[in-house]
Amino acid sequence: MRQGIQAVLATLLLALLSGCGYNTMQANEEAVIAAWGNVESAYQRRNDLIPNLVEVVKGYAKHEGDTLKAVTEARAKVGSMQLTKDAINDPAALNKFQQNQGELSSALSRLMVVAEQYPDLKANQNFLDLQKQLEGTENRINVARERYNKSVQLFNTSIRTFPNSMTNSLILHLKRKEPFKAEDGAKTAPKIKF
């Protein structure tokens, strides 16, 4: 009789543990970390391309020093901010990171406007190649952000739904992750003047 009760309890415990979501939540958190790594990788690719773009533009637009200086300074700001994998748990650090990336995007937009004003530069194959690389990189950044947000949504859902929520509150104590959010002013379309 005693062995029968132990067998039933063991079976019950095994059933509870298999449905507790422990492994699922761990896998989802790892997916968030990996997705964040992809976001950082896309930003690093952009950061690596910028010096080449600046040098090509410098050759043609010597008197546009302010714009080139703004790009260089924004890139330095982005490069000086080192985020650890724990940064995805710190909304303030994530917000600062996004703000610095936004400043760099803005400076790059101004640089492209400068480039449009120089017909020789627009026709230069090196510039065209770099411009395509930069456009591709911006697309990669957007895709990486979207994938990060999807993995954050999946993770946040997994820690908040039953029975995972019980496992999380009793054992793991995992916190919600913050998704990427639109920058201030992103709802307003930029004005382009020629």
Short mmCIF file of N, CA and C in Angstrom, two decimals:
data_model
loop_
_atom_site.label_atom_id
_atom_site.label_comp_id
_atom_site.label_asym_id
_atom_site.label_seq_id
_atom_site.Cartn_x
_atom_site.Cartn_y
_atom_site.Cartn_z
N MET A 1 0.82 -1.19 0.00
CA MET A 1 0.00 0.00 0.00
C MET A 1 0.87 1.25 0.00
N ARG A 2 1.89 1.26 0.84
CA ARG A 2 2.80 2.40 0.96
C ARG A 2 3.54 2.65 -0.35
N GLN A 3 3.98 1.57 -1.00
CA GLN A 3 4.68 1.71 -2.27
C GLN A 3 3.75 2.24 -3.36
N GLY A 4 2.50 1.87 -3.28
CA GLY A 4 1.51 2.35 -4.24
C GLY A 4 1.30 3.85 -4.11
N ILE A 5 1.25 4.35 -2.87
CA ILE A 5 1.09 5.78 -2.62
C ILE A 5 2.32 6.52 -3.11
N GLN A 6 3.51 5.96 -2.84
CA GLN A 6 4.76 6.59 -3.29
C GLN A 6 4.82 6.63 -4.81
N ALA A 7 4.36 5.57 -5.45
CA ALA A 7 4.37 5.53 -6.91
C ALA A 7 3.41 6.58 -7.48
N VAL A 8 2.24 6.73 -6.86
CA VAL A 8 1.27 7.74 -7.31
C VAL A 8 1.83 9.14 -7.10
N LEU A 9 2.45 9.37 -5.93
CA LEU A 9 3.05 10.68 -5.65
C LEU A 9 4.19 10.98 -6.62
N ALA A 10 5.01 9.98 -6.89
CA ALA A 10 6.13 10.17 -7.82
C ALA A 10 5.61 10.50 -9.22
N THR A 11 4.55 9.83 -9.63
CA THR A 11 3.95 10.07 -10.94
C THR A 11 3.35 11.47 -11.00
N LEU A 12 2.68 11.85 -9.92
CA LEU A 12 2.10 13.19 -9.83
C LEU A 12 3.19 14.27 -9.89
N LEU A 13 4.24 14.07 -9.13
CA LEU A 13 5.36 15.02 -9.10
C LEU A 13 6.00 15.13 -10.49
N LEU A 14 6.20 14.00 -11.14
CA LEU A 14 6.78 14.01 -12.48
C LEU A 14 5.88 14.74 -13.46
N ALA A 15 4.57 14.52 -13.36
CA ALA A 15 3.63 15.22 -14.24
C ALA A 15 3.65 16.72 -13.99
N LEU A 16 3.71 17.12 -12.73
CA LEU A 16 3.77 18.54 -12.39
C LEU A 16 5.05 19.18 -12.91
N LEU A 17 6.17 18.49 -12.71
CA LEU A 17 7.45 19.04 -13.15
C LEU A 17 7.54 19.13 -14.67
N SER A 18 6.98 18.16 -15.36
CA SER A 18 7.07 18.21 -16.83
C SER A 18 6.22 19.34 -17.40
N GLY A 19 5.23 19.80 -16.67
CA GLY A 19 4.38 20.88 -17.15
C GLY A 19 4.65 22.21 -16.48
N CYS A 20 5.76 22.31 -15.75
CA CYS A 20 6.01 23.53 -14.99
C CYS A 20 6.61 24.65 -15.82
N GLY A 21 7.14 24.34 -16.99
CA GLY A 21 7.68 25.37 -17.87
C GLY A 21 9.09 25.81 -17.56
N TYR A 22 9.75 25.16 -16.62
CA TYR A 22 11.11 25.56 -16.23
C TYR A 22 12.03 25.63 -17.45
N ASN A 23 12.09 24.54 -18.21
CA ASN A 23 12.99 24.51 -19.37
C ASN A 23 12.55 25.47 -20.47
N THR A 24 11.24 25.62 -20.62
CA THR A 24 10.73 26.54 -21.64
C THR A 24 11.14 27.97 -21.33
N MET A 25 10.99 28.36 -20.08
CA MET A 25 11.36 29.73 -19.71
C MET A 25 12.85 29.96 -19.88
N GLN A 26 13.65 28.97 -19.54
CA GLN A 26 15.10 29.10 -19.71
C GLN A 26 15.45 29.24 -21.20
N ALA A 27 14.82 28.41 -22.02
CA ALA A 27 15.08 28.48 -23.47
C ALA A 27 14.63 29.83 -24.03
N ASN A 28 13.50 30.33 -23.56
CA ASN A 28 13.01 31.62 -24.05
C ASN A 28 13.93 32.77 -23.63
N GLU A 29 14.47 32.69 -22.42
CA GLU A 29 15.40 33.73 -21.99
C GLU A 29 16.68 33.69 -22.82
N GLU A 30 17.14 32.50 -23.13
CA GLU A 30 18.33 32.37 -23.98
C GLU A 30 18.06 32.92 -25.38
N ALA A 31 16.84 32.73 -25.87
CA ALA A 31 16.48 33.28 -27.18
C ALA A 31 16.50 34.81 -27.15
N VAL A 32 16.07 35.41 -26.04
CA VAL A 32 16.12 36.86 -25.90
C VAL A 32 17.57 37.33 -25.93
N ILE A 33 18.42 36.65 -25.20
CA ILE A 33 19.85 37.02 -25.15
C ILE A 33 20.48 36.90 -26.54
N ALA A 34 20.15 35.81 -27.25
CA ALA A 34 20.70 35.63 -28.60
C ALA A 34 20.19 36.70 -29.56
N ALA A 35 18.90 37.03 -29.44
CA ALA A 35 18.33 38.07 -30.31
C ALA A 35 18.98 39.42 -30.03
N TRP A 36 19.25 39.69 -28.76
CA TRP A 36 19.93 40.94 -28.40
C TRP A 36 21.34 40.95 -29.01
N GLY A 37 22.01 39.82 -28.99
CA GLY A 37 23.33 39.72 -29.61
C GLY A 37 23.27 40.06 -31.10
N ASN A 38 22.20 39.65 -31.77
CA ASN A 38 22.04 39.96 -33.18
C ASN A 38 21.81 41.46 -33.40
N VAL A 39 21.09 42.10 -32.49
CA VAL A 39 20.90 43.55 -32.57
C VAL A 39 22.26 44.24 -32.45
N GLU A 40 23.03 43.84 -31.45
CA GLU A 40 24.36 44.44 -31.26
C GLU A 40 25.26 44.19 -32.47
N SER A 41 25.18 43.00 -33.04
CA SER A 41 25.99 42.68 -34.21
C SER A 41 25.64 43.58 -35.39
N ALA A 42 24.35 43.81 -35.60
CA ALA A 42 23.93 44.69 -36.70
C ALA A 42 24.42 46.12 -36.47
N TYR A 43 24.33 46.58 -35.22
CA TYR A 43 24.84 47.93 -34.92
C TYR A 43 26.37 47.98 -35.11
N GLN A 44 27.06 46.93 -34.74
CA GLN A 44 28.51 46.90 -34.91
C GLN A 44 28.89 46.96 -36.39
N ARG A 45 28.13 46.28 -37.22
CA ARG A 45 28.39 46.31 -38.66
C ARG A 45 28.27 47.74 -39.18
N ARG A 46 27.23 48.44 -38.74
CA ARG A 46 27.06 49.83 -39.14
C ARG A 46 28.23 50.67 -38.64
N ASN A 47 28.59 50.45 -37.40
CA ASN A 47 29.69 51.20 -36.80
C ASN A 47 31.00 50.98 -37.56
N ASP A 48 31.21 49.78 -38.05
CA ASP A 48 32.41 49.46 -38.81
C ASP A 48 32.41 50.10 -40.21
N LEU A 49 31.24 50.27 -40.80
CA LEU A 49 31.15 50.85 -42.15
C LEU A 49 31.31 52.37 -42.16
N ILE A 50 30.92 53.00 -41.08
CA ILE A 50 30.88 54.47 -41.06
C ILE A 50 32.23 55.12 -41.36
N PRO A 51 33.35 54.69 -40.79
CA PRO A 51 34.62 55.36 -41.13
C PRO A 51 34.92 55.36 -42.63
N ASN A 52 34.59 54.25 -43.31
CA ASN A 52 34.83 54.18 -44.75
C ASN A 52 33.94 55.17 -45.49
N LEU A 53 32.69 55.25 -45.09
CA LEU A 53 31.77 56.18 -45.73
C LEU A 53 32.22 57.62 -45.51
N VAL A 54 32.61 57.92 -44.30
CA VAL A 54 33.07 59.27 -43.98
C VAL A 54 34.29 59.63 -44.82
N GLU A 55 35.24 58.73 -44.95
CA GLU A 55 36.46 59.01 -45.73
C GLU A 55 36.15 59.27 -47.20
N VAL A 56 35.23 58.50 -47.77
CA VAL A 56 34.87 58.72 -49.17
C VAL A 56 34.20 60.08 -49.33
N VAL A 57 33.28 60.41 -48.43
CA VAL A 57 32.58 61.69 -48.52
C VAL A 57 33.55 62.84 -48.28
N LYS A 58 34.48 62.67 -47.35
CA LYS A 58 35.47 63.72 -47.07
C LYS A 58 36.22 64.14 -48.32
N GLY A 59 36.55 63.17 -49.13
CA GLY A 59 37.30 63.46 -50.35
C GLY A 59 36.55 64.39 -51.29
N TYR A 60 35.24 64.36 -51.25
CA TYR A 60 34.44 65.17 -52.15
C TYR A 60 33.83 66.40 -51.50
N ALA A 61 33.64 66.35 -50.21
CA ALA A 61 32.90 67.42 -49.54
C ALA A 61 33.70 68.01 -48.40
N LYS A 62 34.86 68.52 -48.73
CA LYS A 62 35.77 69.02 -47.70
C LYS A 62 35.14 70.12 -46.83
N HIS A 63 34.32 70.96 -47.39
CA HIS A 63 33.79 72.07 -46.62
C HIS A 63 32.56 71.69 -45.78
N GLU A 64 32.12 70.45 -45.82
CA GLU A 64 30.97 70.01 -45.02
C GLU A 64 31.47 69.36 -43.72
N GLY A 65 32.42 70.00 -43.11
CA GLY A 65 33.06 69.46 -41.91
C GLY A 65 32.12 69.25 -40.74
N ASP A 66 31.13 70.13 -40.57
CA ASP A 66 30.22 69.99 -39.43
C ASP A 66 29.44 68.68 -39.49
N THR A 67 28.97 68.34 -40.66
CA THR A 67 28.21 67.10 -40.82
C THR A 67 29.10 65.90 -40.56
N LEU A 68 30.30 65.93 -41.13
CA LEU A 68 31.22 64.81 -40.92
C LEU A 68 31.62 64.70 -39.45
N LYS A 69 31.79 65.85 -38.81
CA LYS A 69 32.14 65.85 -37.39
C LYS A 69 30.99 65.25 -36.56
N ALA A 70 29.76 65.59 -36.91
CA ALA A 70 28.60 65.06 -36.18
C ALA A 70 28.52 63.53 -36.31
N VAL A 71 28.80 63.02 -37.50
CA VAL A 71 28.78 61.57 -37.70
C VAL A 71 29.88 60.92 -36.87
N THR A 72 31.07 61.50 -36.91
CA THR A 72 32.20 60.95 -36.16
C THR A 72 31.94 60.97 -34.66
N GLU A 73 31.39 62.08 -34.17
CA GLU A 73 31.09 62.18 -32.73
C GLU A 73 30.00 61.19 -32.32
N ALA A 74 28.96 61.07 -33.14
CA ALA A 74 27.88 60.14 -32.81
C ALA A 74 28.39 58.70 -32.81
N ARG A 75 29.25 58.39 -33.77
CA ARG A 75 29.82 57.04 -33.83
C ARG A 75 30.68 56.79 -32.59
N ALA A 76 31.46 57.79 -32.17
CA ALA A 76 32.30 57.64 -30.98
C ALA A 76 31.43 57.41 -29.74
N LYS A 77 30.32 58.13 -29.66
CA LYS A 77 29.41 57.97 -28.53
C LYS A 77 28.87 56.54 -28.47
N VAL A 78 28.46 56.04 -29.65
CA VAL A 78 27.93 54.68 -29.74
C VAL A 78 29.02 53.68 -29.38
N GLY A 79 30.22 53.91 -29.90
CA GLY A 79 31.33 52.99 -29.64
C GLY A 79 31.78 52.97 -28.19
N SER A 80 31.59 54.06 -27.49
CA SER A 80 32.05 54.13 -26.10
C SER A 80 31.08 53.47 -25.13
N MET A 81 29.86 53.24 -25.58
CA MET A 81 28.85 52.64 -24.69
C MET A 81 28.91 51.13 -24.81
N GLN A 82 29.42 50.50 -23.79
CA GLN A 82 29.52 49.04 -23.75
C GLN A 82 28.36 48.47 -22.95
N LEU A 83 27.59 47.61 -23.59
CA LEU A 83 26.46 46.99 -22.90
C LEU A 83 26.79 45.54 -22.61
N THR A 84 26.49 45.12 -21.43
CA THR A 84 26.65 43.71 -21.08
C THR A 84 25.35 43.00 -21.41
N LYS A 85 25.37 41.67 -21.33
CA LYS A 85 24.15 40.93 -21.62
C LYS A 85 23.07 41.25 -20.59
N ASP A 86 23.46 41.76 -19.43
CA ASP A 86 22.48 42.12 -18.41
C ASP A 86 21.78 43.44 -18.73
N ALA A 87 22.26 44.15 -19.74
CA ALA A 87 21.66 45.45 -20.09
C ALA A 87 20.22 45.29 -20.54
N ILE A 88 19.87 44.12 -21.08
CA ILE A 88 18.49 43.94 -21.51
C ILE A 88 17.54 43.88 -20.33
N ASN A 89 18.09 43.80 -19.12
CA ASN A 89 17.27 43.84 -17.92
C ASN A 89 17.21 45.23 -17.31
N ASP A 90 17.91 46.19 -17.91
CA ASP A 90 17.98 47.55 -17.38
C ASP A 90 17.36 48.53 -18.39
N PRO A 91 16.09 48.90 -18.19
CA PRO A 91 15.43 49.79 -19.16
C PRO A 91 16.17 51.11 -19.38
N ALA A 92 16.80 51.66 -18.35
CA ALA A 92 17.52 52.93 -18.50
C ALA A 92 18.72 52.77 -19.43
N ALA A 93 19.48 51.70 -19.25
CA ALA A 93 20.64 51.44 -20.12
C ALA A 93 20.19 51.18 -21.55
N LEU A 94 19.12 50.43 -21.70
CA LEU A 94 18.59 50.15 -23.04
C LEU A 94 18.11 51.42 -23.71
N ASN A 95 17.47 52.30 -22.95
CA ASN A 95 17.00 53.58 -23.48
C ASN A 95 18.17 54.45 -23.91
N LYS A 96 19.22 54.52 -23.11
CA LYS A 96 20.42 55.32 -23.45
C LYS A 96 21.07 54.77 -24.72
N PHE A 97 21.14 53.44 -24.82
CA PHE A 97 21.70 52.80 -26.00
C PHE A 97 20.90 53.20 -27.23
N GLN A 98 19.57 53.12 -27.14
CA GLN A 98 18.70 53.49 -28.25
C GLN A 98 18.87 54.96 -28.60
N GLN A 99 19.01 55.81 -27.60
CA GLN A 99 19.18 57.25 -27.83
C GLN A 99 20.47 57.51 -28.60
N ASN A 100 21.56 56.88 -28.21
CA ASN A 100 22.83 57.05 -28.91
C ASN A 100 22.73 56.55 -30.35
N GLN A 101 22.06 55.42 -30.54
CA GLN A 101 21.89 54.89 -31.90
C GLN A 101 21.04 55.84 -32.74
N GLY A 102 20.04 56.45 -32.11
CA GLY A 102 19.20 57.42 -32.82
C GLY A 102 19.98 58.64 -33.27
N GLU A 103 20.88 59.12 -32.41
CA GLU A 103 21.73 60.25 -32.79
C GLU A 103 22.61 59.89 -33.97
N LEU A 104 23.12 58.67 -33.98
CA LEU A 104 23.95 58.23 -35.09
C LEU A 104 23.13 58.14 -36.37
N SER A 105 21.92 57.61 -36.28
CA SER A 105 21.04 57.53 -37.45
C SER A 105 20.76 58.91 -38.01
N SER A 106 20.51 59.87 -37.13
CA SER A 106 20.23 61.23 -37.56
C SER A 106 21.45 61.84 -38.26
N ALA A 107 22.63 61.65 -37.70
CA ALA A 107 23.84 62.18 -38.31
C ALA A 107 24.09 61.53 -39.67
N LEU A 108 23.82 60.25 -39.79
CA LEU A 108 23.99 59.56 -41.07
C LEU A 108 23.01 60.10 -42.11
N SER A 109 21.80 60.43 -41.69
CA SER A 109 20.82 61.01 -42.62
C SER A 109 21.33 62.33 -43.16
N ARG A 110 21.89 63.16 -42.28
CA ARG A 110 22.44 64.45 -42.74
C ARG A 110 23.61 64.22 -43.70
N LEU A 111 24.41 63.20 -43.43
CA LEU A 111 25.54 62.89 -44.30
C LEU A 111 25.05 62.48 -45.69
N MET A 112 23.97 61.73 -45.74
CA MET A 112 23.44 61.31 -47.03
C MET A 112 22.90 62.52 -47.81
N VAL A 113 22.33 63.49 -47.11
CA VAL A 113 21.86 64.71 -47.77
C VAL A 113 23.06 65.46 -48.36
N VAL A 114 24.15 65.54 -47.62
CA VAL A 114 25.38 66.17 -48.13
C VAL A 114 25.84 65.44 -49.38
N ALA A 115 25.83 64.13 -49.32
CA ALA A 115 26.29 63.33 -50.46
C ALA A 115 25.42 63.58 -51.69
N GLU A 116 24.12 63.77 -51.49
CA GLU A 116 23.21 64.03 -52.61
C GLU A 116 23.53 65.34 -53.32
N GLN A 117 24.18 66.26 -52.62
CA GLN A 117 24.48 67.57 -53.20
C GLN A 117 25.72 67.54 -54.08
N TYR A 118 26.42 66.44 -54.11
CA TYR A 118 27.66 66.35 -54.89
C TYR A 118 27.53 65.31 -55.98
N PRO A 119 27.28 65.75 -57.24
CA PRO A 119 27.08 64.80 -58.34
C PRO A 119 28.25 63.84 -58.53
N ASP A 120 29.49 64.33 -58.38
CA ASP A 120 30.64 63.44 -58.54
C ASP A 120 30.63 62.34 -57.49
N LEU A 121 30.26 62.71 -56.28
CA LEU A 121 30.24 61.74 -55.20
C LEU A 121 29.16 60.69 -55.45
N LYS A 122 27.99 61.11 -55.90
CA LYS A 122 26.91 60.16 -56.17
C LYS A 122 27.31 59.16 -57.23
N ALA A 123 28.14 59.58 -58.17
CA ALA A 123 28.55 58.70 -59.25
C ALA A 123 29.76 57.84 -58.87
N ASN A 124 30.42 58.13 -57.77
CA ASN A 124 31.60 57.39 -57.37
C ASN A 124 31.21 55.98 -56.93
N GLN A 125 31.82 54.98 -57.54
CA GLN A 125 31.47 53.59 -57.26
C GLN A 125 31.70 53.22 -55.80
N ASN A 126 32.78 53.73 -55.20
CA ASN A 126 33.05 53.43 -53.79
C ASN A 126 31.92 53.93 -52.91
N PHE A 127 31.47 55.15 -53.20
CA PHE A 127 30.39 55.71 -52.40
C PHE A 127 29.11 54.91 -52.60
N LEU A 128 28.80 54.57 -53.84
CA LEU A 128 27.58 53.80 -54.12
C LEU A 128 27.61 52.45 -53.39
N ASP A 129 28.76 51.80 -53.42
CA ASP A 129 28.88 50.51 -52.72
C ASP A 129 28.69 50.68 -51.22
N LEU A 130 29.32 51.70 -50.65
CA LEU A 130 29.17 51.94 -49.21
C LEU A 130 27.75 52.31 -48.85
N GLN A 131 27.11 53.10 -49.71
CA GLN A 131 25.74 53.49 -49.45
C GLN A 131 24.83 52.26 -49.45
N LYS A 132 25.03 51.35 -50.39
CA LYS A 132 24.23 50.11 -50.42
C LYS A 132 24.49 49.28 -49.18
N GLN A 133 25.75 49.20 -48.78
CA GLN A 133 26.08 48.45 -47.56
C GLN A 133 25.39 49.05 -46.34
N LEU A 134 25.41 50.37 -46.27
CA LEU A 134 24.79 51.06 -45.13
C LEU A 134 23.27 50.87 -45.14
N GLU A 135 22.66 50.97 -46.31
CA GLU A 135 21.22 50.74 -46.41
C GLU A 135 20.87 49.31 -46.00
N GLY A 136 21.68 48.35 -46.46
CA GLY A 136 21.46 46.96 -46.07
C GLY A 136 21.62 46.76 -44.57
N THR A 137 22.58 47.46 -44.01
CA THR A 137 22.82 47.36 -42.57
C THR A 137 21.65 47.94 -41.79
N GLU A 138 21.11 49.06 -42.24
CA GLU A 138 19.95 49.65 -41.57
C GLU A 138 18.77 48.68 -41.61
N ASN A 139 18.61 47.99 -42.74
CA ASN A 139 17.55 46.98 -42.82
C ASN A 139 17.82 45.83 -41.85
N ARG A 140 19.06 45.41 -41.75
CA ARG A 140 19.41 44.33 -40.81
C ARG A 140 19.13 44.75 -39.37
N ILE A 141 19.44 46.00 -39.06
CA ILE A 141 19.17 46.50 -37.71
C ILE A 141 17.68 46.43 -37.42
N ASN A 142 16.87 46.86 -38.38
CA ASN A 142 15.42 46.81 -38.18
C ASN A 142 14.93 45.37 -37.99
N VAL A 143 15.41 44.46 -38.81
CA VAL A 143 15.01 43.05 -38.69
C VAL A 143 15.45 42.50 -37.34
N ALA A 144 16.67 42.82 -36.93
CA ALA A 144 17.17 42.32 -35.64
C ALA A 144 16.34 42.87 -34.50
N ARG A 145 15.94 44.13 -34.58
CA ARG A 145 15.07 44.71 -33.54
C ARG A 145 13.73 43.99 -33.49
N GLU A 146 13.14 43.75 -34.66
CA GLU A 146 11.85 43.06 -34.70
C GLU A 146 11.97 41.66 -34.12
N ARG A 147 13.03 40.95 -34.46
CA ARG A 147 13.21 39.60 -33.92
C ARG A 147 13.44 39.64 -32.42
N TYR A 148 14.16 40.63 -31.97
CA TYR A 148 14.37 40.79 -30.53
C TYR A 148 13.03 41.01 -29.84
N ASN A 149 12.22 41.91 -30.38
CA ASN A 149 10.92 42.19 -29.78
C ASN A 149 10.03 40.95 -29.75
N LYS A 150 10.08 40.13 -30.80
CA LYS A 150 9.29 38.89 -30.82
C LYS A 150 9.78 37.93 -29.75
N SER A 151 11.09 37.81 -29.59
CA SER A 151 11.60 36.90 -28.56
C SER A 151 11.29 37.43 -27.16
N VAL A 152 11.30 38.75 -26.99
CA VAL A 152 10.92 39.35 -25.70
C VAL A 152 9.45 39.05 -25.41
N GLN A 153 8.61 39.19 -26.43
CA GLN A 153 7.18 38.91 -26.24
C GLN A 153 6.97 37.45 -25.84
N LEU A 154 7.64 36.54 -26.52
CA LEU A 154 7.51 35.12 -26.20
C LEU A 154 7.99 34.84 -24.78
N PHE A 155 9.13 35.42 -24.41
CA PHE A 155 9.67 35.22 -23.06
C PHE A 155 8.72 35.79 -22.01
N ASN A 156 8.30 37.03 -22.19
CA ASN A 156 7.42 37.67 -21.22
C ASN A 156 6.12 36.90 -21.05
N THR A 157 5.59 36.39 -22.16
CA THR A 157 4.37 35.58 -22.08
C THR A 157 4.64 34.29 -21.32
N SER A 158 5.80 33.68 -21.57
CA SER A 158 6.09 32.40 -20.92
C SER A 158 6.25 32.53 -19.41
N ILE A 159 6.71 33.67 -18.92
CA ILE A 159 6.88 33.80 -17.47
C ILE A 159 5.60 34.27 -16.77
N ARG A 160 4.62 34.69 -17.57
CA ARG A 160 3.39 35.23 -16.97
C ARG A 160 2.20 34.28 -17.06
N THR A 161 2.30 33.20 -17.86
CA THR A 161 1.17 32.29 -18.02
C THR A 161 1.30 31.08 -17.10
N PHE A 162 0.18 30.54 -16.72
CA PHE A 162 0.14 29.38 -15.82
C PHE A 162 0.47 28.13 -16.61
N PRO A 163 1.21 27.20 -16.11
CA PRO A 163 1.79 27.06 -14.78
C PRO A 163 3.19 27.67 -14.66
N ASN A 164 3.70 28.20 -15.79
CA ASN A 164 5.05 28.78 -15.76
C ASN A 164 5.16 29.91 -14.73
N SER A 165 4.11 30.69 -14.59
CA SER A 165 4.16 31.81 -13.65
C SER A 165 4.43 31.33 -12.22
N MET A 166 3.87 30.17 -11.88
CA MET A 166 4.13 29.62 -10.53
C MET A 166 5.58 29.18 -10.40
N THR A 167 6.07 28.49 -11.42
CA THR A 167 7.48 28.05 -11.39
C THR A 167 8.40 29.25 -11.30
N ASN A 168 8.08 30.28 -12.06
CA ASN A 168 8.91 31.48 -12.05
C ASN A 168 8.89 32.16 -10.69
N SER A 169 7.72 32.29 -10.11
CA SER A 169 7.64 32.98 -8.81
C SER A 169 8.26 32.16 -7.68
N LEU A 170 8.24 30.83 -7.79
CA LEU A 170 8.78 29.99 -6.73
C LEU A 170 10.27 29.68 -6.90
N ILE A 171 10.71 29.52 -8.15
CA ILE A 171 12.08 29.03 -8.39
C ILE A 171 12.97 30.04 -9.12
N LEU A 172 12.52 30.51 -10.27
CA LEU A 172 13.42 31.27 -11.15
C LEU A 172 13.51 32.76 -10.85
N HIS A 173 12.41 33.39 -10.57
CA HIS A 173 12.36 34.84 -10.30
C HIS A 173 12.86 35.67 -11.49
N LEU A 174 12.49 35.26 -12.69
CA LEU A 174 12.88 35.98 -13.90
C LEU A 174 12.01 37.23 -14.04
N LYS A 175 12.61 38.29 -14.52
CA LYS A 175 11.91 39.57 -14.71
C LYS A 175 11.56 39.76 -16.18
N ARG A 176 10.50 40.54 -16.41
CA ARG A 176 10.12 40.88 -17.77
C ARG A 176 11.28 41.58 -18.48
N LYS A 177 11.40 41.36 -19.77
CA LYS A 177 12.41 42.03 -20.59
C LYS A 177 11.73 43.21 -21.31
N GLU A 178 12.50 44.25 -21.56
CA GLU A 178 11.98 45.43 -22.24
C GLU A 178 12.21 45.31 -23.75
N PRO A 179 11.17 45.52 -24.54
CA PRO A 179 11.35 45.52 -26.00
C PRO A 179 11.92 46.86 -26.47
N PHE A 180 12.40 46.87 -27.70
CA PHE A 180 12.80 48.13 -28.32
C PHE A 180 11.55 48.97 -28.50
N LYS A 181 11.69 50.25 -28.28
CA LYS A 181 10.57 51.17 -28.45
C LYS A 181 10.98 52.24 -29.44
N ALA A 182 10.00 52.86 -30.04
CA ALA A 182 10.27 53.94 -30.98
C ALA A 182 10.95 55.10 -30.27
N GLU A 183 11.84 55.76 -30.96
CA GLU A 183 12.52 56.93 -30.40
C GLU A 183 11.52 58.07 -30.28
N ASP A 184 11.81 59.01 -29.39
CA ASP A 184 10.97 60.20 -29.27
C ASP A 184 10.92 60.91 -30.62
N GLY A 185 9.74 61.28 -31.03
CA GLY A 185 9.58 61.99 -32.29
C GLY A 185 9.49 61.09 -33.50
N ALA A 186 9.55 59.77 -33.32
CA ALA A 186 9.52 58.85 -34.46
C ALA A 186 8.16 58.82 -35.15
N LYS A 187 7.12 59.26 -34.43
CA LYS A 187 5.78 59.26 -35.03
C LYS A 187 5.62 60.37 -36.06
N THR A 188 6.48 61.38 -36.00
CA THR A 188 6.42 62.49 -36.93
C THR A 188 7.35 62.21 -38.10
N ALA A 189 6.80 62.26 -39.29
CA ALA A 189 7.62 62.00 -40.48
C ALA A 189 8.67 63.10 -40.64
N PRO A 190 9.91 62.73 -41.01
CA PRO A 190 10.94 63.76 -41.20
C PRO A 190 10.61 64.62 -42.41
N LYS A 191 11.00 65.89 -42.33
CA LYS A 191 10.79 66.82 -43.44
C LYS A 191 12.06 66.83 -44.28
N ILE A 192 11.89 66.63 -45.57
CA ILE A 192 13.02 66.60 -46.48
C ILE A 192 12.95 67.82 -47.38
N LYS A 193 14.03 68.58 -47.41
CA LYS A 193 14.07 69.79 -48.24
C LYS A 193 15.19 69.64 -49.26
N PHE A 194 14.89 70.07 -50.48
CA PHE A 194 15.91 70.05 -51.53
C PHE A 194 16.23 71.46 -51.95
#
